[in-house]
């Protein structure tokens, strides 16, 4: 089969994965290109090379292992989440059923070959972040950075009842805050305004973060991280997306153009998410 592997991007022939007893084999139709994929391409995250990128594929089930046939069938349309192969024996697995906390799990496109379109990573990540923030639905939420994740965060937050302020310093990104029916109540140019009370960082800056400890203490601010989403949260997000007709702004490229994907990703005028169409 054909796949894009990191090593500089090249289109190569690779072996079709074998389907184990509990496995489902998915033929990928579309796969999103995430900032994490860019970091791996740059040599970050300690990923092995060569590696097939993307942890956000959607596609069609083409084979099902014997132990998985009660739930999964050939021809099902599915999205695939980042985490897989929980060991079920480590402390994380013994104290929680959340695969995100397994010490030995694989992560598609980072520690093992991957391939989901924006909802499976961007949508799931911001949905989990909304839950981690533990903000009451009637309380306002500020979304800083209205890109691929931020534009979905605006819509998902509106869907569950939050007034939303969209914040960005680029005009084309601020436009995304009002492009869809579930639009931001207020759009702010971050070069002109500064106002934040509770922050859930979902992006990882290259040089770390610095905080004024006096502001954190005397303003009783809260900063909390959030790691992607588990299966249950992703299912909740998918139902909300279907119910409220939430959309992601995407730029689609064919598989043959994947060697150029990093240049496209770094274009400052790019809106929304990059998606690789594997079937084209």
Short mmCIF file of C-alpha atoms in Angstrom, two decimals:
data_model
loop_
_atom_site.label_atom_id
_atom_site.label_comp_id
_atom_site.label_asym_id
_atom_site.label_seq_id
_atom_site.Cartn_x
_atom_site.Cartn_y
_atom_site.Cartn_z
CA UNK A 1 0.00 0.00 0.00
CA UNK A 2 1.07 3.64 -0.37
CA UNK A 3 1.83 5.83 2.68
CA UNK A 4 3.68 9.05 3.54
CA UNK A 5 6.63 8.45 5.90
CA UNK A 6 8.78 10.99 7.75
CA UNK A 7 12.39 11.07 6.63
CA UNK A 8 11.84 14.11 4.65
CA UNK A 9 8.48 13.25 3.17
CA UNK A 10 8.51 10.53 0.53
CA UNK A 11 5.72 8.40 -0.91
CA UNK A 12 6.73 4.77 -0.36
CA UNK A 13 5.29 1.29 -0.55
CA UNK A 14 4.84 -0.18 2.94
CA UNK A 15 3.37 -3.43 4.20
CA UNK A 16 -0.32 -3.59 5.07
CA UNK A 17 -0.58 -4.03 8.89
CA UNK A 18 -1.57 -7.45 10.15
CA UNK A 19 -4.90 -7.62 12.00
CA UNK A 20 -4.62 -9.13 15.49
CA UNK A 21 -7.43 -10.79 17.45
CA UNK A 22 -8.62 -7.48 18.97
CA UNK A 23 -7.69 -5.23 16.06
CA UNK A 24 -9.65 -3.36 13.40
CA UNK A 25 -7.91 -2.53 10.12
CA UNK A 26 -9.01 0.78 8.60
CA UNK A 27 -8.43 1.92 5.03
CA UNK A 28 -7.74 5.62 5.48
CA UNK A 29 -9.64 8.05 3.26
CA UNK A 30 -8.47 11.34 4.80
CA UNK A 31 -5.87 12.21 7.43
CA UNK A 32 -5.26 15.57 9.05
CA UNK A 33 -1.85 17.22 9.43
CA UNK A 34 -1.41 18.49 12.99
CA UNK A 35 1.21 20.70 14.64
CA UNK A 36 2.40 17.55 16.41
CA UNK A 37 3.17 16.06 12.97
CA UNK A 38 5.20 19.17 12.19
CA UNK A 39 7.14 18.76 15.45
CA UNK A 40 7.90 15.12 14.61
CA UNK A 41 9.05 16.18 11.12
CA UNK A 42 11.38 18.70 12.80
CA UNK A 43 12.88 15.89 14.92
CA UNK A 44 10.91 16.42 18.13
CA UNK A 45 9.09 13.99 20.45
CA UNK A 46 11.77 11.31 20.18
CA UNK A 47 9.85 9.53 17.41
CA UNK A 48 11.48 6.67 15.49
CA UNK A 49 12.21 7.11 11.78
CA UNK A 50 10.91 6.41 9.23
CA UNK A 51 7.35 6.79 10.49
CA UNK A 52 3.93 7.25 8.88
CA UNK A 53 2.51 10.58 10.16
CA UNK A 54 -0.91 11.74 11.34
CA UNK A 55 -2.89 10.73 14.38
CA UNK A 56 -6.25 11.84 12.99
CA UNK A 57 -7.40 9.47 10.22
CA UNK A 58 -10.92 8.67 9.11
CA UNK A 59 -11.77 5.82 6.79
CA UNK A 60 -13.51 2.49 6.27
CA UNK A 61 -13.08 -0.78 8.18
CA UNK A 62 -11.68 -3.46 5.85
CA UNK A 63 -10.81 -6.24 8.33
CA UNK A 64 -11.84 -7.14 11.89
CA UNK A 65 -10.05 -9.48 14.30
CA UNK A 66 -12.08 -12.40 15.77
CA UNK A 67 -12.36 -10.86 19.26
CA UNK A 68 -13.59 -7.50 17.90
CA UNK A 69 -16.34 -8.76 15.59
CA UNK A 70 -19.14 -8.33 18.14
CA UNK A 71 -18.78 -4.52 17.88
CA UNK A 72 -17.06 -3.80 14.58
CA UNK A 73 -18.02 -4.77 11.04
CA UNK A 74 -16.36 -4.44 7.63
CA UNK A 75 -17.48 -1.27 5.76
CA UNK A 76 -18.12 0.72 8.97
CA UNK A 77 -17.07 4.37 8.56
CA UNK A 78 -14.84 5.24 11.50
CA UNK A 79 -12.55 7.87 13.01
CA UNK A 80 -9.45 6.82 14.91
CA UNK A 81 -8.14 8.42 18.11
CA UNK A 82 -4.50 9.07 18.98
CA UNK A 83 -3.92 6.43 21.67
CA UNK A 84 -3.84 2.65 21.30
CA UNK A 85 -2.57 -0.61 22.80
CA UNK A 86 -3.04 0.05 26.54
CA UNK A 87 -1.06 -2.50 28.55
CA UNK A 88 -3.76 -2.92 31.28
CA UNK A 89 -1.05 -3.69 33.87
CA UNK A 90 0.65 -0.35 34.73
CA UNK A 91 -0.41 1.98 37.54
CA UNK A 92 -2.19 4.26 35.07
CA UNK A 93 -4.27 1.36 33.73
CA UNK A 94 -4.97 -0.05 37.20
CA UNK A 95 -6.17 3.26 38.65
CA UNK A 96 -8.11 4.57 35.64
CA UNK A 97 -9.72 3.14 32.52
CA UNK A 98 -8.48 6.14 30.53
CA UNK A 99 -5.92 5.01 27.92
CA UNK A 100 -4.28 8.47 27.99
CA UNK A 101 -2.64 7.56 31.32
CA UNK A 102 -1.22 4.18 30.31
CA UNK A 103 2.56 4.32 30.71
CA UNK A 104 3.10 1.92 27.82
CA UNK A 105 0.50 2.98 25.24
CA UNK A 106 1.37 3.75 21.63
CA UNK A 107 0.51 7.07 20.01
CA UNK A 108 -0.28 6.95 16.30
CA UNK A 109 2.07 9.06 14.22
CA UNK A 110 4.41 9.68 17.19
CA UNK A 111 5.60 6.32 18.53
CA UNK A 112 3.93 4.12 15.92
CA UNK A 113 2.77 4.56 12.33
CA UNK A 114 -0.40 6.64 12.21
CA UNK A 115 -2.52 8.20 9.61
CA UNK A 116 -8.12 11.20 11.40
CA UNK A 117 -9.44 14.22 10.03
CA UNK A 118 -9.71 17.38 12.14
CA UNK A 119 -12.49 16.27 14.49
CA UNK A 120 -10.54 13.25 15.69
CA UNK A 121 -7.70 15.39 17.04
CA UNK A 122 -8.56 19.10 16.99
CA UNK A 123 -12.23 18.61 17.87
CA UNK A 124 -11.56 15.96 20.51
CA UNK A 125 -8.75 17.99 22.07
CA UNK A 126 -10.79 21.16 22.55
CA UNK A 127 -13.81 19.17 23.75
CA UNK A 128 -11.69 17.57 26.48
CA UNK A 129 -10.24 21.00 27.29
CA UNK A 130 -13.72 22.41 27.82
CA UNK A 131 -14.42 19.64 30.30
CA UNK A 132 -11.07 20.07 32.06
CA UNK A 133 -11.76 23.79 32.55
CA UNK A 134 -14.90 22.94 34.56
CA UNK A 135 -16.57 26.22 33.62
CA UNK A 136 -20.34 26.49 34.04
CA UNK A 137 -22.20 26.65 30.70
CA UNK A 138 -23.48 30.17 31.40
CA UNK A 139 -19.95 31.51 32.01
CA UNK A 140 -18.01 33.15 29.15
CA UNK A 141 -14.99 31.46 27.59
CA UNK A 142 -12.09 33.09 25.76
CA UNK A 143 -10.49 31.15 22.92
CA UNK A 144 -6.97 32.40 22.19
CA UNK A 145 -5.82 31.51 18.67
CA UNK A 146 -8.59 30.91 16.11
CA UNK A 147 -6.90 28.33 13.91
CA UNK A 148 -7.83 24.71 13.35
CA UNK A 149 -8.44 23.99 17.05
CA UNK A 150 -9.67 27.45 17.99
CA UNK A 151 -12.40 27.64 15.34
CA UNK A 152 -13.76 24.29 16.55
CA UNK A 153 -13.46 25.41 20.18
CA UNK A 154 -15.63 28.45 19.43
CA UNK A 155 -18.36 26.25 17.91
CA UNK A 156 -18.24 23.51 20.55
CA UNK A 157 -18.30 26.03 23.40
CA UNK A 158 -21.30 27.78 21.83
CA UNK A 159 -23.03 24.41 21.38
CA UNK A 160 -22.97 23.74 25.14
CA UNK A 161 -24.13 27.25 26.05
CA UNK A 162 -21.03 29.38 26.67
CA UNK A 163 -20.77 33.00 25.55
CA UNK A 164 -17.50 33.01 23.57
CA UNK A 165 -14.78 35.60 22.97
CA UNK A 166 -12.48 34.74 20.03
CA UNK A 167 -8.97 36.22 20.36
CA UNK A 168 -6.28 36.37 17.66
CA UNK A 169 -3.80 38.85 16.20
CA UNK A 170 -4.31 37.86 12.53
CA UNK A 171 -7.30 39.16 10.54
CA UNK A 172 -7.83 35.92 8.57
CA UNK A 173 -7.92 33.91 11.80
CA UNK A 174 -10.35 36.33 13.44
CA UNK A 175 -12.64 35.81 10.43
CA UNK A 176 -12.85 32.12 11.36
CA UNK A 177 -14.47 33.15 14.64
CA UNK A 178 -17.56 34.31 12.76
CA UNK A 179 -17.48 32.08 9.65
CA UNK A 180 -19.86 29.42 10.96
CA UNK A 181 -23.44 29.60 12.32
CA UNK A 182 -22.17 28.97 15.87
CA UNK A 183 -20.07 32.13 15.90
CA UNK A 184 -18.21 34.00 18.63
CA UNK A 185 -20.13 36.65 20.56
CA UNK A 186 -17.10 38.95 20.48
CA UNK A 187 -13.91 38.90 18.38
CA UNK A 188 -10.82 40.56 19.86
CA UNK A 189 -7.53 41.59 18.24
CA UNK A 190 -4.97 40.35 20.78
CA UNK A 191 -2.54 43.09 19.79
CA UNK A 192 -4.97 45.67 21.15
CA UNK A 193 -6.57 43.92 24.14
CA UNK A 194 -5.57 41.78 27.11
CA UNK A 195 -8.09 39.97 29.32
CA UNK A 196 -7.94 36.41 30.66
CA UNK A 197 -9.01 34.69 33.88
CA UNK A 198 -8.81 30.93 33.34
CA UNK A 199 -6.57 29.29 30.76
CA UNK A 200 -6.35 25.66 29.50
CA UNK A 201 -3.23 25.51 27.26
CA UNK A 202 -3.57 23.01 24.40
CA UNK A 203 -0.52 24.03 22.35
CA UNK A 204 3.12 23.48 23.31
CA UNK A 205 5.43 26.50 22.81
CA UNK A 206 8.96 25.73 21.63
CA UNK A 207 10.68 27.53 24.51
CA UNK A 208 8.30 26.72 27.34
CA UNK A 209 6.05 29.12 29.26
CA UNK A 210 6.83 31.83 31.79
CA UNK A 211 4.23 33.06 34.28
CA UNK A 212 4.14 35.90 36.74
CA UNK A 213 3.68 34.05 40.04
CA UNK A 214 2.34 37.18 41.73
CA UNK A 215 -0.49 37.40 39.20
CA UNK A 216 -1.28 33.71 39.66
CA UNK A 217 -1.43 34.11 43.44
CA UNK A 218 -3.01 37.52 43.96
CA UNK A 219 -5.51 37.19 41.11
CA UNK A 220 -6.20 33.52 42.01
CA UNK A 221 -5.82 32.47 38.39
CA UNK A 222 -5.99 28.84 37.24
CA UNK A 223 -3.87 27.26 34.50
CA UNK A 224 -4.51 23.63 33.67
CA UNK A 225 -3.20 21.39 30.90
CA UNK A 226 -5.27 18.94 28.87
CA UNK A 227 -4.01 15.97 26.81
CA UNK A 228 -6.06 15.14 23.69
CA UNK A 229 -9.20 13.13 24.57
CA UNK A 230 -10.21 9.61 25.45
CA UNK A 231 -12.69 7.43 23.52
CA UNK A 232 -15.75 8.44 25.57
CA UNK A 233 -14.98 12.16 25.24
CA UNK A 234 -14.42 11.74 21.50
CA UNK A 235 -17.80 10.00 21.13
CA UNK A 236 -19.49 12.84 23.09
CA UNK A 237 -17.79 15.39 20.84
CA UNK A 238 -18.90 13.54 17.69
CA UNK A 239 -22.54 13.51 18.82
CA UNK A 240 -22.39 17.25 19.58
CA UNK A 241 -20.86 17.95 16.16
CA UNK A 242 -23.65 15.99 14.44
CA UNK A 243 -26.40 17.61 16.52
CA UNK A 244 -25.25 21.20 15.91
CA UNK A 245 -23.86 20.73 12.39
CA UNK A 246 -20.39 21.92 13.45
CA UNK A 247 -17.87 22.31 10.64
CA UNK A 248 -14.11 22.58 10.34
CA UNK A 249 -12.44 24.87 7.79
CA UNK A 250 -10.09 22.58 5.85
CA UNK A 251 -7.60 22.80 3.02
CA UNK A 252 -7.34 19.43 1.26
CA UNK A 253 -4.27 18.16 -0.58
CA UNK A 254 -3.80 14.87 -2.49
CA UNK A 255 -1.34 12.23 -1.27
CA UNK A 256 1.08 13.08 -4.06
CA UNK A 257 1.45 16.62 -2.66
CA UNK A 258 2.35 15.43 0.85
CA UNK A 259 6.09 16.23 0.39
CA UNK A 260 4.99 19.91 0.24
CA UNK A 261 2.75 19.72 3.33
CA UNK A 262 5.18 21.42 5.74
CA UNK A 263 5.50 24.46 3.45
CA UNK A 264 1.71 24.69 3.23
CA UNK A 265 1.40 24.30 6.99
CA UNK A 266 3.83 27.16 7.69
CA UNK A 267 1.97 29.56 5.38
CA UNK A 268 0.86 32.39 7.73
CA UNK A 269 -2.32 32.84 5.68
CA UNK A 270 -3.46 29.22 6.10
CA UNK A 271 -6.95 29.04 7.64
CA UNK A 272 -8.18 26.03 9.61
CA UNK A 273 -6.68 22.57 9.13
CA UNK A 274 -4.69 20.75 6.48
CA UNK A 275 -6.15 17.40 5.41
CA UNK A 276 -4.40 14.82 3.21
CA UNK A 277 -6.75 12.98 0.86
CA UNK A 278 -5.31 9.47 0.63
CA UNK A 279 -7.81 8.22 -1.94
CA UNK A 280 -7.04 10.89 -4.55
#
